[in-house]
Protein backbone atom coordinates (compact mmCIF):
# COMPACT_ATOMS: atom_id res chain seq x y z
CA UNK A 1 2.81 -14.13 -1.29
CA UNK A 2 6.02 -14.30 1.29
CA UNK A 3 5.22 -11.81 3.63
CA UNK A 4 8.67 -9.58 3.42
CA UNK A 5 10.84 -6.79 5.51
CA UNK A 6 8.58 -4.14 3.51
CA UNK A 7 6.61 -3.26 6.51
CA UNK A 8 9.50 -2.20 8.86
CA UNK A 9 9.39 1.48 9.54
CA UNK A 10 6.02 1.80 7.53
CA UNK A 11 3.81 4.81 8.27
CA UNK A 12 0.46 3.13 8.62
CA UNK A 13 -2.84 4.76 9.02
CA UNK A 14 -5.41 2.06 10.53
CA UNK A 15 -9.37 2.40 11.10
CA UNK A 16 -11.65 0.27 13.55
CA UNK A 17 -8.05 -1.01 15.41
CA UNK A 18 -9.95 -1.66 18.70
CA UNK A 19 -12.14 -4.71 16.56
CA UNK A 20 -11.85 -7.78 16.17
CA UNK A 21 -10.26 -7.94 12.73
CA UNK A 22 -8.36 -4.83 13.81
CA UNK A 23 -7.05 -6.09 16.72
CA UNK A 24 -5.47 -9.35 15.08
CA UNK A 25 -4.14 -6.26 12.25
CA UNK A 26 -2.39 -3.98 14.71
CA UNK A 27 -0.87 -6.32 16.62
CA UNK A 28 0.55 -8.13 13.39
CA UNK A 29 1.41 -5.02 12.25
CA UNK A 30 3.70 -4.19 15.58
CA UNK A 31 5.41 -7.37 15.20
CA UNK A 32 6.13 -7.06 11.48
CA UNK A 33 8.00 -3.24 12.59
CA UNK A 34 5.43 -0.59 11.11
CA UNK A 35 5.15 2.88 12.46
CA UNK A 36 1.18 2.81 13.23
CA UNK A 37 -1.70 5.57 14.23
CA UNK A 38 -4.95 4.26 14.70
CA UNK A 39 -8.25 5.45 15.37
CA UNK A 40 -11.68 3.70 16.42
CA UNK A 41 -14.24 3.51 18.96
CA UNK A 42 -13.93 1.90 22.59
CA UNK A 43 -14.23 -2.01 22.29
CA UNK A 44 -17.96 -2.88 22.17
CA UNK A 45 -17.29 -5.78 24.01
CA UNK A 46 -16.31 -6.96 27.40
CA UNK A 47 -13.75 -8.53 27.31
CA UNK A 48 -12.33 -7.61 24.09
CA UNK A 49 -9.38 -8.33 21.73
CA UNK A 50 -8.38 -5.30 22.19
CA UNK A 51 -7.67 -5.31 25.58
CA UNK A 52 -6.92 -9.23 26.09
CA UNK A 53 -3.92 -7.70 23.47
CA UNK A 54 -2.68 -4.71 25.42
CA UNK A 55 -0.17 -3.09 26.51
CA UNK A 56 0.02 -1.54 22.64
CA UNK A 57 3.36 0.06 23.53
CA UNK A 58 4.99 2.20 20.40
CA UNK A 59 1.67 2.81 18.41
CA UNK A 60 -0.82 6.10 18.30
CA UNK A 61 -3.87 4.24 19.18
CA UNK A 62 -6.78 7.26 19.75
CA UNK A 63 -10.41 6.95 20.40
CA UNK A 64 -12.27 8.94 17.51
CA UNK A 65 -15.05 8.37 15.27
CA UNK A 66 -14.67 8.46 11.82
CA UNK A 67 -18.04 10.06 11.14
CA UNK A 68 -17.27 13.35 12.75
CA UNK A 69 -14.61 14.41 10.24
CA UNK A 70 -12.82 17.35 12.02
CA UNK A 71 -11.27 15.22 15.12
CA UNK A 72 -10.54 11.97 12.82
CA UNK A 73 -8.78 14.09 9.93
CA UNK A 74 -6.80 16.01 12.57
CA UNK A 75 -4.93 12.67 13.42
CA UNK A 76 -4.41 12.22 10.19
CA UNK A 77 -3.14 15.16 9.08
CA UNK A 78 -0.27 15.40 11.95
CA UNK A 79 0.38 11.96 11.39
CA UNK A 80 1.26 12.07 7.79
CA UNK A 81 0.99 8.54 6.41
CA UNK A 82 1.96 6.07 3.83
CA UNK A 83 -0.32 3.59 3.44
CA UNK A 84 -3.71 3.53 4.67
CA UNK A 85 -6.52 0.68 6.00
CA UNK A 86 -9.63 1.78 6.55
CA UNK A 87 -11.60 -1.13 8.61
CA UNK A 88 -13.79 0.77 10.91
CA UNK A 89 -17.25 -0.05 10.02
CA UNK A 90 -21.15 -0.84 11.77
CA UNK A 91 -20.40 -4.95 11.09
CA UNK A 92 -23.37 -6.51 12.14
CA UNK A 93 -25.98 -7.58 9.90
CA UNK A 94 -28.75 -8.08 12.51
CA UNK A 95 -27.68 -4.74 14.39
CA UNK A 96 -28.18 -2.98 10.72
CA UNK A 97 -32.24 -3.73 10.88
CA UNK A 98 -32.06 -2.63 14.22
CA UNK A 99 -30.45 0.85 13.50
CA UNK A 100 -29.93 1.42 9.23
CA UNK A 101 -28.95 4.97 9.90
CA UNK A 102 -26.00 4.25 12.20
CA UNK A 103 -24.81 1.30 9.78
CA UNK A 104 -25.07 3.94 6.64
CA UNK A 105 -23.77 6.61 8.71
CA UNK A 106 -20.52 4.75 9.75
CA UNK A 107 -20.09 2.35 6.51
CA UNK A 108 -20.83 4.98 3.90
CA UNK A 109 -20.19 8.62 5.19
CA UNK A 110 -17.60 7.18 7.79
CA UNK A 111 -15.48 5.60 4.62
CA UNK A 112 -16.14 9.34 2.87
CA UNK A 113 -14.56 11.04 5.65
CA UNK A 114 -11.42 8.68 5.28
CA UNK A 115 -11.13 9.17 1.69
CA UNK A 116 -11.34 13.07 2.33
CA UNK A 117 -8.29 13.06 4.36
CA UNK A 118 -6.37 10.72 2.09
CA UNK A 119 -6.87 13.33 -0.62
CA UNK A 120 -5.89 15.71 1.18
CA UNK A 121 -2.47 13.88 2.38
CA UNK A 122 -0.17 14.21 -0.12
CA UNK A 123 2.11 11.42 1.98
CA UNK A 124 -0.40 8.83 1.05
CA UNK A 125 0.59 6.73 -1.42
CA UNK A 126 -2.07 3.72 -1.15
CA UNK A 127 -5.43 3.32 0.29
CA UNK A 128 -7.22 -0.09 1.21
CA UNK A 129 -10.63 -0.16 2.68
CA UNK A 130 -12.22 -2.96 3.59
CA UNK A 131 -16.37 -3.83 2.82
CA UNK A 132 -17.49 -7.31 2.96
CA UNK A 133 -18.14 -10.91 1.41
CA UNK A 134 -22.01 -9.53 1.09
CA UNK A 135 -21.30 -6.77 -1.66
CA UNK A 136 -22.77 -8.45 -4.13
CA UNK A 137 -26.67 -8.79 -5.08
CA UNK A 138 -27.18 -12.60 -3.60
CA UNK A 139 -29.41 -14.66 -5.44
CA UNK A 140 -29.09 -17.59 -2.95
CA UNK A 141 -27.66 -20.20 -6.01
CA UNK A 142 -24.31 -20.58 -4.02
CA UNK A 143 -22.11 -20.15 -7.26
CA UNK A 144 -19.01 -18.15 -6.06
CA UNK A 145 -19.23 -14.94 -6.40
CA UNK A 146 -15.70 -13.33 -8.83
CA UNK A 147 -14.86 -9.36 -8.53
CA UNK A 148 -17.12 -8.68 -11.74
CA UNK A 149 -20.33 -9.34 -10.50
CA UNK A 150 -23.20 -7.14 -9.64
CA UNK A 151 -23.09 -5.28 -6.44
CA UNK A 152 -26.10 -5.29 -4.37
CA UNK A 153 -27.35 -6.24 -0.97
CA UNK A 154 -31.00 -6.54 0.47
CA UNK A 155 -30.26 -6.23 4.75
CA UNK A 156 -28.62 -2.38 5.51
CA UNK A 157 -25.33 -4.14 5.79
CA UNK A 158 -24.80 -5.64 2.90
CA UNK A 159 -26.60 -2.48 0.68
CA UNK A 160 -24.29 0.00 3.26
CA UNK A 161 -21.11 -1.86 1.87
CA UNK A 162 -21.86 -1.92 -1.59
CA UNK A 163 -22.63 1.67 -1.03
CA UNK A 164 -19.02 2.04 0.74
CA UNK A 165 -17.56 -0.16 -2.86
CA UNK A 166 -19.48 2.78 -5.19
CA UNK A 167 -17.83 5.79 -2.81
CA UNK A 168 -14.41 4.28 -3.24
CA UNK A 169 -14.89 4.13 -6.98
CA UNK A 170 -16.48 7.76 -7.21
CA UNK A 171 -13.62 9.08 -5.52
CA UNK A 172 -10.94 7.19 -7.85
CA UNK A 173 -12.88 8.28 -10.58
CA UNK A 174 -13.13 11.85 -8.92
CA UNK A 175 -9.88 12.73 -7.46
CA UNK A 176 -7.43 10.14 -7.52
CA UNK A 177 -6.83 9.61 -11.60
CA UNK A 178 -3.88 11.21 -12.71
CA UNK A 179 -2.49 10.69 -8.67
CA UNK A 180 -0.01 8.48 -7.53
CA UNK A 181 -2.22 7.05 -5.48
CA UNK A 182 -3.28 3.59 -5.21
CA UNK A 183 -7.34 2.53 -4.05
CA UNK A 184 -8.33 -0.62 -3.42
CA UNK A 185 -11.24 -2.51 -1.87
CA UNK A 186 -10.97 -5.96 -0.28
CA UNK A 187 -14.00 -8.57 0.07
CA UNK A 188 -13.14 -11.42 2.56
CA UNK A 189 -15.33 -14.21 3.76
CA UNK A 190 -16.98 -15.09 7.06
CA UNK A 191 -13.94 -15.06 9.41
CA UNK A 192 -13.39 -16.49 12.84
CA UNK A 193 -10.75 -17.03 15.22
CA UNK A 194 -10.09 -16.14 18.76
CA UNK A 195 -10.70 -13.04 20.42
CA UNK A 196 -14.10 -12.41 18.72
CA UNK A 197 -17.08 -11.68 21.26
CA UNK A 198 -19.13 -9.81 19.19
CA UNK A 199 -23.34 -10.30 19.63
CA UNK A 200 -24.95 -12.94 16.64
CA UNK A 201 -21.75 -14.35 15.62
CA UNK A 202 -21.63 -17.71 15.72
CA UNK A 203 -17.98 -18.51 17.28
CA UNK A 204 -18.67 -16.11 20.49
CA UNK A 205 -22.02 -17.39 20.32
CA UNK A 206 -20.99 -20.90 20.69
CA UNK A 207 -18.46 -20.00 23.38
CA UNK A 208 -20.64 -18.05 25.69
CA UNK A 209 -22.90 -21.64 24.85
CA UNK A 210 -20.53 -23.44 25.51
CA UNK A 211 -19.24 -21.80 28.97
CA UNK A 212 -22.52 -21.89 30.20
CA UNK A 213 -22.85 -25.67 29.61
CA UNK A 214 -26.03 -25.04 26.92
CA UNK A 215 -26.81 -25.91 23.36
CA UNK A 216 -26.04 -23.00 21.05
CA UNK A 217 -29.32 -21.42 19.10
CA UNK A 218 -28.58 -21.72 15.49
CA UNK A 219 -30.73 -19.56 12.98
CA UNK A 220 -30.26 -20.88 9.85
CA UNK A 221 -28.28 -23.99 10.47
CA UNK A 222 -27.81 -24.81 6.94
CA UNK A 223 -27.01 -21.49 5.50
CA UNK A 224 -23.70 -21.75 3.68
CA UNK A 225 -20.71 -19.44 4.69
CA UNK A 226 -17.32 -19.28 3.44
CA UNK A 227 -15.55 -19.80 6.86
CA UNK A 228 -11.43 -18.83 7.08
CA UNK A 229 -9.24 -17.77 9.80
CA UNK A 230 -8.99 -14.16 10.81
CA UNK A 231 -5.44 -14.33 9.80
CA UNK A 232 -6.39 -15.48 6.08
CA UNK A 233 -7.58 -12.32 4.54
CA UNK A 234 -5.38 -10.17 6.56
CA UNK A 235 -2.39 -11.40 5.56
CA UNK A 236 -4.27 -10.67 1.85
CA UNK A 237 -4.29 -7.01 2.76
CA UNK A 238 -1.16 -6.88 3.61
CA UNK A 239 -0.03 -8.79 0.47
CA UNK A 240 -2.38 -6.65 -1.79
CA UNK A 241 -1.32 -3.36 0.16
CA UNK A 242 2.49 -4.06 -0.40
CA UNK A 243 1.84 -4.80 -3.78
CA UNK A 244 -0.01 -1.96 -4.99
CA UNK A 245 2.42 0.38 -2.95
CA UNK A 246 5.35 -1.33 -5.39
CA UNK A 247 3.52 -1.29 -8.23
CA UNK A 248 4.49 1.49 -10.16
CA UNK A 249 3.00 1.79 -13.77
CA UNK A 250 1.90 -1.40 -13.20
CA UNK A 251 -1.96 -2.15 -12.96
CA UNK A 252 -3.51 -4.16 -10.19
CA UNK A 253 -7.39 -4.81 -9.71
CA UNK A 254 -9.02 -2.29 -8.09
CA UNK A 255 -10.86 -5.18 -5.35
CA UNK A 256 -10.34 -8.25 -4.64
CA UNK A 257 -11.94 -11.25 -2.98
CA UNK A 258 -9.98 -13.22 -0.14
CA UNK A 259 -12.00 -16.44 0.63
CA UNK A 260 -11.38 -20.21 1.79
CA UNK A 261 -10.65 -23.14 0.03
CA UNK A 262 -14.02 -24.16 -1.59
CA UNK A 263 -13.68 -27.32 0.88
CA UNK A 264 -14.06 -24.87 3.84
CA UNK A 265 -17.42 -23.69 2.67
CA UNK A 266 -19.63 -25.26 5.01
CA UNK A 267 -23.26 -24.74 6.45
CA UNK A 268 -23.37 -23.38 9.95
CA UNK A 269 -24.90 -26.10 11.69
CA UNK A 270 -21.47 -28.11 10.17
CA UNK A 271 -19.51 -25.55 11.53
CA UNK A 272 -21.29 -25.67 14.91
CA UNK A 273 -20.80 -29.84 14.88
CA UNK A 274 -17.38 -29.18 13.91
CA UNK A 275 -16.52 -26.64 17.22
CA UNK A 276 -18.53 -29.34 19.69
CA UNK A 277 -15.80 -31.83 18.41
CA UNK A 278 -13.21 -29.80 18.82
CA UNK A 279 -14.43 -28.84 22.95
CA UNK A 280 -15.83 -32.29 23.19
CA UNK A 281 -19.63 -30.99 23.09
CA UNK A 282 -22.00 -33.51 22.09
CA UNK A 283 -25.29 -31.54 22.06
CA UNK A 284 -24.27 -28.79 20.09
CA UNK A 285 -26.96 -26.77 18.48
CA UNK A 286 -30.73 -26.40 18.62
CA UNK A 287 -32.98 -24.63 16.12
CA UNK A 288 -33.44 -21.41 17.70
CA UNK A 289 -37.30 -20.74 18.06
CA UNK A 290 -39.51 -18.10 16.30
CA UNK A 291 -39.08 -15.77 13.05
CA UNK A 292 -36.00 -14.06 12.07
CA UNK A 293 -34.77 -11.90 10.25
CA UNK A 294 -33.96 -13.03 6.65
CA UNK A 295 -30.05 -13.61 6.06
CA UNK A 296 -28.62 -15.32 2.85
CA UNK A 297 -29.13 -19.02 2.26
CA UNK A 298 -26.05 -19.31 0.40
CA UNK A 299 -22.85 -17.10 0.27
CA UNK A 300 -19.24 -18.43 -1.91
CA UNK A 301 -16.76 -16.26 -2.89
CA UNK A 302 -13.65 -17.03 -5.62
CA UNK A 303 -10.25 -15.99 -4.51
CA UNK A 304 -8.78 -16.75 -8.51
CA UNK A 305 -8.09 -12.99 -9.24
CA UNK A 306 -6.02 -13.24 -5.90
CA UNK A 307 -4.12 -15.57 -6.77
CA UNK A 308 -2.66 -14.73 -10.29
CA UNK A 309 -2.62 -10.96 -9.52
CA UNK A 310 -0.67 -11.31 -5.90
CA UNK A 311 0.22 -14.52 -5.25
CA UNK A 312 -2.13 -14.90 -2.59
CA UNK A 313 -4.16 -18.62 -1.29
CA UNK A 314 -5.71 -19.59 1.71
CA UNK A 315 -3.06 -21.82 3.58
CA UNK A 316 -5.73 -23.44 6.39
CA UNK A 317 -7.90 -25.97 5.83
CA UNK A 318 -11.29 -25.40 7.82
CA UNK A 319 -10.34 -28.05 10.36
CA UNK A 320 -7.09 -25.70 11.34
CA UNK A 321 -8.94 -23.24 11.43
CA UNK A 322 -11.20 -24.81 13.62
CA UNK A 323 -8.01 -26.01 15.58
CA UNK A 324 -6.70 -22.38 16.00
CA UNK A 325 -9.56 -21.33 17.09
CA UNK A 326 -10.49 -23.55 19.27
CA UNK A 327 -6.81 -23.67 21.33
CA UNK A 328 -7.05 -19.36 21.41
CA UNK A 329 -10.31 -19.48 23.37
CA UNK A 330 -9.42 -22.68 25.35
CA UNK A 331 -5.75 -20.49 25.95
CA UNK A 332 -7.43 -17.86 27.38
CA UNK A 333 -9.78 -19.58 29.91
CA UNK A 334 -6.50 -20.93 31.44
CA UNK A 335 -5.52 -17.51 31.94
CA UNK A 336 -2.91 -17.58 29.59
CA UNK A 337 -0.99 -14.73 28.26
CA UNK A 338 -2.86 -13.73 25.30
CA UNK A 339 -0.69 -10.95 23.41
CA UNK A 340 1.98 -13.97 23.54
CA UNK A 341 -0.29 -16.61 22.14
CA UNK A 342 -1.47 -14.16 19.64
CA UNK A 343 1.82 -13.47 18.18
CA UNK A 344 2.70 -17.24 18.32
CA UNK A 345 -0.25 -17.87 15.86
CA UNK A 346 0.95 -15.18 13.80
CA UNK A 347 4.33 -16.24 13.80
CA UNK A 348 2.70 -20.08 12.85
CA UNK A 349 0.65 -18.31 9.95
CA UNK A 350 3.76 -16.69 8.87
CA UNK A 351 5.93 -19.91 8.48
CA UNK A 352 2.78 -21.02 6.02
CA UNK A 353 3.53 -17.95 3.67
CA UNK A 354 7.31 -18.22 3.77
């Protein structure tokens, strides 16, 4: 899965760029020499990725929201693209009980809107849109979940992106056939790393926690999660993106799964233990009181079809990605500059792949 010069002087089109996944994307995308417009909301957060990155000299970074179709398409007319990553999405699970009509608004319509403009582009030649580990319909039994199985989802976030999975296929099915164009969805795992400061997630939880000299509140402390780095299933895209843009008559799945090592699956309350070692914490976690809402008990994914269609592995075991991690945040309190420590993991990520 070598990551290659095929990126340099790329026209990319990139959704949700002011994320946390997006973030870590368009930055690795500037290094790697691709021409990119990008459009998303302000950072929720603050501070943010986003702007811990910045300046973003060279790239058409714009603040629009994909569910109002006439000022997203209008970028993406004039901006006539190549390849395309759609990653703006409601992410949350807990914020999608709180508001189901924003998460199916954004995740569903929002991904819609994208796939209008990309058939209307005639410059496009491939289209990758991201959903989510919790496509499929969880029956808790931990057994990792392969590209074949059922989609599903019981929370508005996991039922909005297997809704997003059934657009993408209507419109292949719809429009695209007989086009040289190339569609694609991509299901990673739980990922962490720095820069995330998102609300219910357990790394920024643990940090604010951890800053404020308290025990973190765990939920579900032995749920299972298929933790990776950030830069795991994004270098995936990229791999899978390249690939089906070279592809030719040759066929590639239509989605694909980009999870850990099985040794990285780990409950949360492990990961938790494992972080508190890692800042030297020895009171970690507590059981966080009351009811809540219900989440998955289990969640595994299988990364085979990954491998022997692309090429592509996870290359960090869960304790480097703990490591990573760990250093980024610890980087950043010392007032360190972060776009350069950000491209110096990249760079260390890209030595793995080489």
């Amino acid at each position: 899965m070598g990551l290659t010069d095929f990126w340099n002087g790329r026209r990319v089109f990139l959704t949700g760029h002011t994320g946390f996944k997006g973030s870590w994307l368009s930055l690795w995308l500037e290094k790697l020499g691709a021409e990119v417009t990008a459009v998303s909301l302000e950072p929720e957060t603050n501070p943010s990725l986003y702007g811990r990155l910045a300046p973003w000299n060279g790239q058409g970074h714009h603040i629009a929201d994909i569910r109002e179709a006439a000022t997203f398409k209008q970028h993406f007319i004039d901006f006539e693209p190549e390849i395309v990553i759609h990653m703006a999405a409601q992410a949350l699970v807990r914020r999608s009980y709180e508001n189901p009509t924003e998460t199916f608004a954004t995740n569903v319509m929002g991904t819609a809107n994208v796939l209008d403009a990309v058939r209307e582009t005639p410059s496009v030649k491939t289209a990758l849109v991201v959903t989510s580990d919790k496509v499929y319909a969880n029956n808790g039994s931990g057994v990792p979940f392969v590209e074949t199985d059922m989609l599903g989802g019981k929370d508005p976030y996991s039922n909005s992106k297997a809704c997003t999975e059934l657009v993408v296929q209507s419109y292949r099915d719809s429009f695209f056939k007989g086009r040289d164009i190339k569609l694609a969805t991509v299901r990673a795992g739980n990922v962490i790393g720095g820069g995330d400061w998102s609300k219910d997630r357990l790394i920024p939880d643990f940090i604010r926690a951890f800053e404020s000299s308290q025990p973190i509140l765990l939920r579900y402390p032995e749920a299972i999660r298929p933790w990776q780095h950030v830069l795991e299933p994004l270098g995936g895209y990229l791999a899978f993106a390249e690939a089906l843009t070279l592809a030719g008559e040759q066929k590639l799945p239509e989605a694909l799964n980009f999870g850990p090592d099985p040794q990285s699956f780990a409950t949360v309350s492990e990961l938790a233990e494992a972080l508190g070692r890692a800042h030297r914490v020895e009171d970690v976690w507590r059981l966080a009181p009351g009811e809540h809402l219900p989440e998955a008990p289990a969640l595994t994914l299988s990364s085979a079809l990954a491998l022997s269609a692309i090429g592509w592995r996870p290359r960090l075991s869960l304790q480097q990605t703990i490591d990573w991690t760990a250093a980024w945040y610890k980087a950043n309190r010392e007032g360190a500059d972060m776009r350069a420590f950000s491209l110096g993991q990249i760079a260390a990520y890209e030595e793995t792949v080489s």
